[in-house]
PDB file of C-alpha atoms in Angstrom:
ATOM      1  CA  UNK A   1      66.443-119.088  66.386  1.00 68.00           C
ATOM      2  CA  UNK A   2      65.024-117.588  62.956  1.00 70.00           C
ATOM      3  CA  UNK A   3      64.575-114.315  63.560  1.00 93.00           C
ATOM      4  CA  UNK A   4      62.284-113.788  60.946  1.00 97.00           C
ATOM      5  CA  UNK A   5      59.627-116.099  59.393  1.00 97.00           C
ATOM      6  CA  UNK A   6      57.350-116.505  57.018  1.00 97.00           C
ATOM      7  CA  UNK A   7      54.647-119.644  55.995  1.00 97.00           C
ATOM      8  CA  UNK A   8      54.409-120.447  53.867  1.00 97.00           C
ATOM      9  CA  UNK A   9      57.645-120.474  51.658  1.00 97.00           C
ATOM     10  CA  UNK A  10      55.836-121.935  48.547  1.00 97.00           C
ATOM     11  CA  UNK A  11      52.334-121.876  47.460  1.00 97.00           C
ATOM     12  CA  UNK A  12      50.441-123.257  43.549  1.00 97.00           C
ATOM     13  CA  UNK A  13      47.194-121.352  43.579  1.00 97.00           C
ATOM     14  CA  UNK A  14      44.129-120.939  40.927  1.00 97.00           C
ATOM     15  CA  UNK A  15      43.056-117.552  39.744  1.00 97.00           C
ATOM     16  CA  UNK A  16      40.230-116.377  42.019  1.00 97.00           C
ATOM     17  CA  UNK A  17      41.523-118.638  45.036  1.00 97.00           C
ATOM     18  CA  UNK A  18      42.237-116.347  48.255  1.00 97.00           C
ATOM     19  CA  UNK A  19      44.853-117.147  50.277  1.00 97.00           C
ATOM     20  CA  UNK A  20      46.649-116.270  53.400  1.00 97.00           C
ATOM     21  CA  UNK A  21      50.885-115.420  53.834  1.00 98.00           C
ATOM     22  CA  UNK A  22      51.899-115.309  57.899  1.00 98.00           C
ATOM     23  CA  UNK A  23      54.718-113.434  59.095  1.00 97.00           C
ATOM     24  CA  UNK A  24      55.863-113.360  62.608  1.00 97.00           C
ATOM     25  CA  UNK A  25      59.331-111.624  64.263  1.00 97.00           C
ATOM     26  CA  UNK A  26      61.325-112.710  67.247  1.00 96.00           C
ATOM     27  CA  UNK A  27      62.937-109.104  67.132  1.00 95.00           C
ATOM     28  CA  UNK A  28      60.816-107.016  69.583  1.00 94.00           C
ATOM     29  CA  UNK A  29      61.146-104.858  66.392  1.00 95.00           C
ATOM     30  CA  UNK A  30      58.216-102.250  66.743  1.00 93.00           C
ATOM     31  CA  UNK A  31      58.073-102.065  63.159  1.00 94.00           C
ATOM     32  CA  UNK A  32      56.966-105.062  60.473  1.00 95.00           C
ATOM     33  CA  UNK A  33      56.484-104.639  56.147  1.00 95.00           C
ATOM     34  CA  UNK A  34      55.589-106.371  53.393  1.00 96.00           C
ATOM     35  CA  UNK A  35      57.442-105.977  50.147  1.00 96.00           C
ATOM     36  CA  UNK A  36      56.328-107.600  46.949  1.00 96.00           C
ATOM     37  CA  UNK A  37      59.585-108.974  44.504  1.00 95.00           C
ATOM     38  CA  UNK A  38      58.202-109.509  41.046  1.00 90.00           C
ATOM     39  CA  UNK A  39      60.651-110.813  38.136  1.00 84.00           C
ATOM     40  CA  UNK A  40      62.535-108.551  37.466  1.00 81.00           C
ATOM     41  CA  UNK A  41      63.605-108.462  40.807  1.00 82.00           C
ATOM     42  CA  UNK A  42      62.645-105.546  42.009  1.00 89.00           C
ATOM     43  CA  UNK A  43      61.626-104.961  45.701  1.00 92.00           C
ATOM     44  CA  UNK A  44      58.631-102.555  46.262  1.00 92.00           C
ATOM     45  CA  UNK A  45      57.565-101.740  49.979  1.00 92.00           C
ATOM     46  CA  UNK A  46      53.212-102.914  50.048  1.00 94.00           C
ATOM     47  CA  UNK A  47      52.698-101.614  53.569  1.00 93.00           C
ATOM     48  CA  UNK A  48      53.972-100.918  56.943  1.00 92.00           C
ATOM     49  CA  UNK A  49      52.849-101.387  60.337  1.00 92.00           C
ATOM     50  CA  UNK A  50      54.308 -99.907  63.177  1.00 89.00           C
ATOM     51  CA  UNK A  51      53.094-101.298  66.676  1.00 87.00           C
ATOM     52  CA  UNK A  52      49.858-102.297  65.297  1.00 84.00           C
ATOM     53  CA  UNK A  53      49.715 -99.592  63.817  1.00 88.00           C
ATOM     54  CA  UNK A  54      49.055 -99.533  59.934  1.00 89.00           C
ATOM     55  CA  UNK A  55      51.638 -96.149  58.667  1.00 86.00           C
ATOM     56  CA  UNK A  56      52.268 -97.218  55.556  1.00 84.00           C
ATOM     57  CA  UNK A  57      49.437 -98.587  51.905  1.00 83.00           C
ATOM     58  CA  UNK A  58      51.115 -98.155  49.015  1.00 84.00           C
ATOM     59  CA  UNK A  59      49.008 -97.959  45.908  1.00 79.00           C
ATOM     60  CA  UNK A  60      48.207-101.723  45.950  1.00 88.00           C
ATOM     61  CA  UNK A  61      44.815-103.199  45.047  1.00 91.00           C
ATOM     62  CA  UNK A  62      42.016-103.763  47.724  1.00 92.00           C
ATOM     63  CA  UNK A  63      42.511-107.787  47.216  1.00 95.00           C
ATOM     64  CA  UNK A  64      45.464-107.012  49.510  1.00 95.00           C
ATOM     65  CA  UNK A  65      44.612-106.816  53.097  1.00 94.00           C
ATOM     66  CA  UNK A  66      46.603-107.050  56.101  1.00 94.00           C
ATOM     67  CA  UNK A  67      46.616-107.759  59.845  1.00 94.00           C
ATOM     68  CA  UNK A  68      48.604-107.328  62.774  1.00 93.00           C
ATOM     69  CA  UNK A  69      47.508-108.891  65.457  1.00 92.00           C
ATOM     70  CA  UNK A  70      50.092-107.815  67.833  1.00 92.00           C
ATOM     71  CA  UNK A  71      53.316-106.154  67.347  1.00 91.00           C
ATOM     72  CA  UNK A  72      55.011-109.572  66.345  1.00 95.00           C
ATOM     73  CA  UNK A  73      53.086-110.492  63.345  1.00 96.00           C
ATOM     74  CA  UNK A  74      51.652-109.603  60.524  1.00 96.00           C
ATOM     75  CA  UNK A  75      49.522-111.494  57.866  1.00 96.00           C
ATOM     76  CA  UNK A  76      48.764-110.844  54.889  1.00 97.00           C
ATOM     77  CA  UNK A  77      45.694-111.808  53.233  1.00 97.00           C
ATOM     78  CA  UNK A  78      44.384-111.921  49.707  1.00 97.00           C
ATOM     79  CA  UNK A  79      41.169-112.025  47.799  1.00 96.00           C
ATOM     80  CA  UNK A  80      41.179-113.534  43.312  1.00 97.00           C
ATOM     81  CA  UNK A  81      44.347-114.066  43.111  1.00 97.00           C
ATOM     82  CA  UNK A  82      45.233-112.778  39.544  1.00 96.00           C
ATOM     83  CA  UNK A  83      48.265-114.011  37.504  1.00 96.00           C
ATOM     84  CA  UNK A  84      50.015-110.501  38.117  1.00 94.00           C
ATOM     85  CA  UNK A  85      49.653-111.116  41.546  1.00 96.00           C
ATOM     86  CA  UNK A  86      52.188-114.329  41.055  1.00 96.00           C
ATOM     87  CA  UNK A  87      55.575-112.732  42.915  1.00 96.00           C
ATOM     88  CA  UNK A  88      57.834-113.452  45.974  1.00 97.00           C
ATOM     89  CA  UNK A  89      56.679-111.850  48.652  1.00 98.00           C
ATOM     90  CA  UNK A  90      59.133-110.341  51.577  1.00 98.00           C
ATOM     91  CA  UNK A  91      58.228-109.921  54.783  1.00 97.00           C
ATOM     92  CA  UNK A  92      60.452-107.792  57.497  1.00 97.00           C
ATOM     93  CA  UNK A  93      61.085-105.903  60.458  1.00 96.00           C
ATOM     94  CA  UNK A  94      63.042-103.526  61.903  1.00 94.00           C
ATOM     95  CA  UNK A  95      63.016-101.137  65.715  1.00 92.00           C
ATOM     96  CA  UNK A  96      61.554 -98.387  63.744  1.00 85.00           C
ATOM     97  CA  UNK A  97      60.822 -97.088  60.752  1.00 79.00           C
ATOM     98  CA  UNK A  98      64.248 -95.384  59.212  1.00 80.00           C
ATOM     99  CA  UNK A  99      66.132 -98.932  61.355  1.00 86.00           C
ATOM    100  CA  UNK A 100      67.968-100.823  59.710  1.00 92.00           C
ATOM    101  CA  UNK A 101      65.353-104.093  58.416  1.00 94.00           C
ATOM    102  CA  UNK A 102      65.717-108.128  58.356  1.00 96.00           C
ATOM    103  CA  UNK A 103      63.953-109.767  55.845  1.00 97.00           C
ATOM    104  CA  UNK A 104      62.336-113.196  56.052  1.00 97.00           C
ATOM    105  CA  UNK A 105      62.987-116.098  53.843  1.00 97.00           C
ATOM    106  CA  UNK A 106      60.210-114.924  51.090  1.00 97.00           C
ATOM    107  CA  UNK A 107      56.849-117.041  50.198  1.00 98.00           C
ATOM    108  CA  UNK A 108      57.354-117.464  46.347  1.00 97.00           C
ATOM    109  CA  UNK A 109      53.510-117.660  45.100  1.00 97.00           C
ATOM    110  CA  UNK A 110      52.187-119.058  41.710  1.00 97.00           C
ATOM    111  CA  UNK A 111      49.224-118.211  40.836  1.00 97.00           C
ATOM    112  CA  UNK A 112      48.327-120.156  37.351  1.00 96.00           C
TER     113      UNK A 112
ATOM    114  CA  UNK B   1      64.407 -88.922  38.150  1.00 62.00           C
ATOM    115  CA  UNK B   2      63.960 -92.346  39.914  1.00 72.00           C
ATOM    116  CA  UNK B   3      64.372 -91.930  43.620  1.00 89.00           C
ATOM    117  CA  UNK B   4      67.101 -94.252  44.671  1.00 94.00           C
ATOM    118  CA  UNK B   5      68.790 -95.188  41.328  1.00 94.00           C
ATOM    119  CA  UNK B   6      71.683 -98.166  40.587  1.00 95.00           C
ATOM    120  CA  UNK B   7      73.730 -98.977  37.675  1.00 90.00           C
ATOM    121  CA  UNK B   8      72.076-102.695  37.549  1.00 88.00           C
ATOM    122  CA  UNK B   9      75.112-104.897  35.788  1.00 87.00           C
ATOM    123  CA  UNK B  10      76.436-107.062  35.297  1.00 94.00           C
ATOM    124  CA  UNK B  11      79.484-105.819  37.211  1.00 96.00           C
ATOM    125  CA  UNK B  12      82.507-108.512  36.668  1.00 97.00           C
ATOM    126  CA  UNK B  13      85.248-108.010  39.400  1.00 97.00           C
ATOM    127  CA  UNK B  14      88.407-110.598  39.122  1.00 97.00           C
ATOM    128  CA  UNK B  15      88.767-112.021  42.314  1.00 97.00           C
ATOM    129  CA  UNK B  16      90.819-110.817  44.808  1.00 97.00           C
ATOM    130  CA  UNK B  17      90.368-106.647  43.610  1.00 97.00           C
ATOM    131  CA  UNK B  18      88.407-104.747  44.977  1.00 97.00           C
ATOM    132  CA  UNK B  19      84.159-104.336  44.038  1.00 97.00           C
ATOM    133  CA  UNK B  20      82.773-100.436  43.904  1.00 97.00           C
ATOM    134  CA  UNK B  21      78.835-100.119  43.590  1.00 97.00           C
ATOM    135  CA  UNK B  22      77.132 -96.686  43.739  1.00 97.00           C
ATOM    136  CA  UNK B  23      74.131 -95.477  44.145  1.00 97.00           C
ATOM    137  CA  UNK B  24      72.302 -91.806  43.690  1.00 96.00           C
ATOM    138  CA  UNK B  25      69.243 -90.939  45.329  1.00 95.00           C
ATOM    139  CA  UNK B  26      66.723 -87.969  44.869  1.00 92.00           C
ATOM    140  CA  UNK B  27      65.453 -86.938  48.276  1.00 90.00           C
ATOM    141  CA  UNK B  28      68.367 -84.772  49.307  1.00 90.00           C
ATOM    142  CA  UNK B  29      66.671 -85.189  53.304  1.00 89.00           C
ATOM    143  CA  UNK B  30      66.977 -88.774  53.296  1.00 91.00           C
ATOM    144  CA  UNK B  31      68.729 -90.398  56.439  1.00 90.00           C
ATOM    145  CA  UNK B  32      69.573 -92.954  56.833  1.00 93.00           C
ATOM    146  CA  UNK B  33      70.908 -95.265  53.590  1.00 96.00           C
ATOM    147  CA  UNK B  34      71.757 -99.297  53.568  1.00 97.00           C
ATOM    148  CA  UNK B  35      72.918-101.712  51.544  1.00 98.00           C
ATOM    149  CA  UNK B  36      71.791-105.082  51.112  1.00 98.00           C
ATOM    150  CA  UNK B  37      73.285-108.485  49.719  1.00 98.00           C
ATOM    151  CA  UNK B  38      70.738-110.926  47.863  1.00 97.00           C
ATOM    152  CA  UNK B  39      71.580-114.544  46.457  1.00 97.00           C
ATOM    153  CA  UNK B  40      69.899-115.469  43.649  1.00 94.00           C
ATOM    154  CA  UNK B  41      66.339-117.564  45.459  1.00 93.00           C
ATOM    155  CA  UNK B  42      67.480-115.528  48.699  1.00 96.00           C
ATOM    156  CA  UNK B  43      65.714-113.344  51.231  1.00 97.00           C
ATOM    157  CA  UNK B  44      68.123-109.713  51.062  1.00 97.00           C
ATOM    158  CA  UNK B  45      70.381-109.569  53.770  1.00 97.00           C
ATOM    159  CA  UNK B  46      71.290-106.053  55.374  1.00 96.00           C
ATOM    160  CA  UNK B  47      75.263-105.568  54.793  1.00 96.00           C
ATOM    161  CA  UNK B  48      75.741-102.151  56.654  1.00 95.00           C
ATOM    162  CA  UNK B  49      73.881 -98.992  57.052  1.00 96.00           C
ATOM    163  CA  UNK B  50      75.560 -95.517  57.500  1.00 96.00           C
ATOM    164  CA  UNK B  51      74.048 -92.487  58.665  1.00 94.00           C
ATOM    165  CA  UNK B  52      76.682 -89.309  58.721  1.00 94.00           C
ATOM    166  CA  UNK B  53      79.185 -88.191  55.712  1.00 96.00           C
ATOM    167  CA  UNK B  54      82.086 -90.361  55.863  1.00 96.00           C
ATOM    168  CA  UNK B  55      82.990 -94.162  55.350  1.00 97.00           C
ATOM    169  CA  UNK B  56      81.948 -96.721  57.376  1.00 97.00           C
ATOM    170  CA  UNK B  57      84.029-100.255  57.433  1.00 97.00           C
ATOM    171  CA  UNK B  58      83.478-103.679  58.195  1.00 96.00           C
ATOM    172  CA  UNK B  59      85.457-106.368  57.703  1.00 97.00           C
ATOM    173  CA  UNK B  60      86.117-106.298  53.552  1.00 97.00           C
ATOM    174  CA  UNK B  61      83.148-103.851  53.331  1.00 98.00           C
ATOM    175  CA  UNK B  62      83.444-100.486  53.463  1.00 98.00           C
ATOM    176  CA  UNK B  63      80.291 -97.947  52.942  1.00 98.00           C
ATOM    177  CA  UNK B  64      80.344 -94.033  52.011  1.00 98.00           C
ATOM    178  CA  UNK B  65      78.491 -91.920  51.726  1.00 97.00           C
ATOM    179  CA  UNK B  66      78.488 -87.949  50.287  1.00 96.00           C
ATOM    180  CA  UNK B  67      74.993 -86.008  51.119  1.00 94.00           C
ATOM    181  CA  UNK B  68      76.525 -82.734  48.950  1.00 95.00           C
ATOM    182  CA  UNK B  69      76.878 -84.997  45.528  1.00 95.00           C
ATOM    183  CA  UNK B  70      73.240 -87.729  46.913  1.00 95.00           C
ATOM    184  CA  UNK B  71      75.610 -90.750  46.388  1.00 95.00           C
ATOM    185  CA  UNK B  72      76.699 -93.919  48.432  1.00 97.00           C
ATOM    186  CA  UNK B  73      78.739 -96.290  47.674  1.00 98.00           C
ATOM    187  CA  UNK B  74      79.812 -99.732  48.687  1.00 98.00           C
ATOM    188  CA  UNK B  75      83.408-100.619  48.449  1.00 98.00           C
ATOM    189  CA  UNK B  76      84.142-104.505  48.622  1.00 98.00           C
ATOM    190  CA  UNK B  77      88.123-105.347  49.220  1.00 98.00           C
ATOM    191  CA  UNK B  78      89.925-108.187  48.173  1.00 98.00           C
ATOM    192  CA  UNK B  79      86.191-110.082  46.145  1.00 97.00           C
ATOM    193  CA  UNK B  80      86.016-113.762  46.704  1.00 97.00           C
ATOM    194  CA  UNK B  81      83.688-115.851  44.639  1.00 96.00           C
ATOM    195  CA  UNK B  82      80.856-115.590  47.392  1.00 96.00           C
ATOM    196  CA  UNK B  83      80.920-111.977  47.160  1.00 97.00           C
ATOM    197  CA  UNK B  84      78.859-113.045  43.832  1.00 97.00           C
ATOM    198  CA  UNK B  85      75.121-111.534  44.261  1.00 97.00           C
ATOM    199  CA  UNK B  86      72.784-108.864  43.836  1.00 97.00           C
ATOM    200  CA  UNK B  87      73.511-105.808  46.047  1.00 98.00           C
ATOM    201  CA  UNK B  88      71.103-102.981  47.056  1.00 97.00           C
ATOM    202  CA  UNK B  89      70.685 -99.818  47.606  1.00 97.00           C
ATOM    203  CA  UNK B  90      68.036 -98.445  50.190  1.00 96.00           C
ATOM    204  CA  UNK B  91      67.468 -95.016  51.315  1.00 94.00           C
ATOM    205  CA  UNK B  92      64.734 -93.634  53.175  1.00 90.00           C
ATOM    206  CA  UNK B  93      62.196 -91.571  51.306  1.00 81.00           C
ATOM    207  CA  UNK B  94      62.486 -88.365  54.338  1.00 70.00           C
ATOM    208  CA  UNK B  95      59.199 -86.848  52.766  1.00 67.00           C
ATOM    209  CA  UNK B  96      57.229 -89.851  53.178  1.00 68.00           C
ATOM    210  CA  UNK B  97      58.884 -91.810  56.056  1.00 73.00           C
ATOM    211  CA  UNK B  98      59.752 -95.348  54.302  1.00 84.00           C
ATOM    212  CA  UNK B  99      62.612 -96.787  52.909  1.00 89.00           C
ATOM    213  CA  UNK B 100      63.262 -96.957  49.197  1.00 92.00           C
ATOM    214  CA  UNK B 101      65.133-100.005  47.809  1.00 94.00           C
ATOM    215  CA  UNK B 102      67.184 -99.935  44.404  1.00 95.00           C
ATOM    216  CA  UNK B 103      66.506-102.095  41.532  1.00 94.00           C
ATOM    217  CA  UNK B 104      70.197-103.866  42.664  1.00 95.00           C
ATOM    218  CA  UNK B 105      73.486-104.013  40.797  1.00 96.00           C
ATOM    219  CA  UNK B 106      74.438-107.566  39.773  1.00 96.00           C
ATOM    220  CA  UNK B 107      77.715-108.557  41.190  1.00 97.00           C
ATOM    221  CA  UNK B 108      79.949-111.412  39.405  1.00 97.00           C
ATOM    222  CA  UNK B 109      83.510-112.244  41.002  1.00 97.00           C
ATOM    223  CA  UNK B 110      85.601-113.795  38.072  1.00 95.00           C
ATOM    224  CA  UNK B 111      87.574-116.587  39.756  1.00 90.00           C
TER     225      UNK B 111
END
């Protein structure tokens, strides 16, 4: 069974479009995250939710909006996509904020 | 000073030797420390976590934590070509209650 899953795995879209990435975890964890890994492979946190409550909101453009319908799911919606949004987006989950994080397989977003 | 620093490498180690990966951090209040391995095109995979000073061993991997000197290291014994990957150090930043990743060290095991 996949512990943290993301869909889609690949996303190719044009500038200006709106897209969503979905994440689900079956580990029973309370905390979920979105990370962005750019072309230089730097892994940077974007958002974190704990029991559906937003607890970390890094300096991310307002075009990015996370939503957590329940503690097993965390989605990321991106409006008006820009070329600079091209990256791999990872979802992760952990039992609590300072514990080990488990990552999903990633979504490679390419904006053309 | 950057919050979590790692030498980007590449670090080349002969097969069968010990690979030593280092990481320094700036927040003296940090309590949680992690090592992840990331193969090219894959997601980060947790190798070790360490929370107290000293060594923690798991198979061929040993994590070492020295809070006074603010560094954490990962030793890989009997290195195998399959250990070739990028190793990410992650540390909690106490004041912000979040975990920050270093930029990673690329390790290349020479057959």
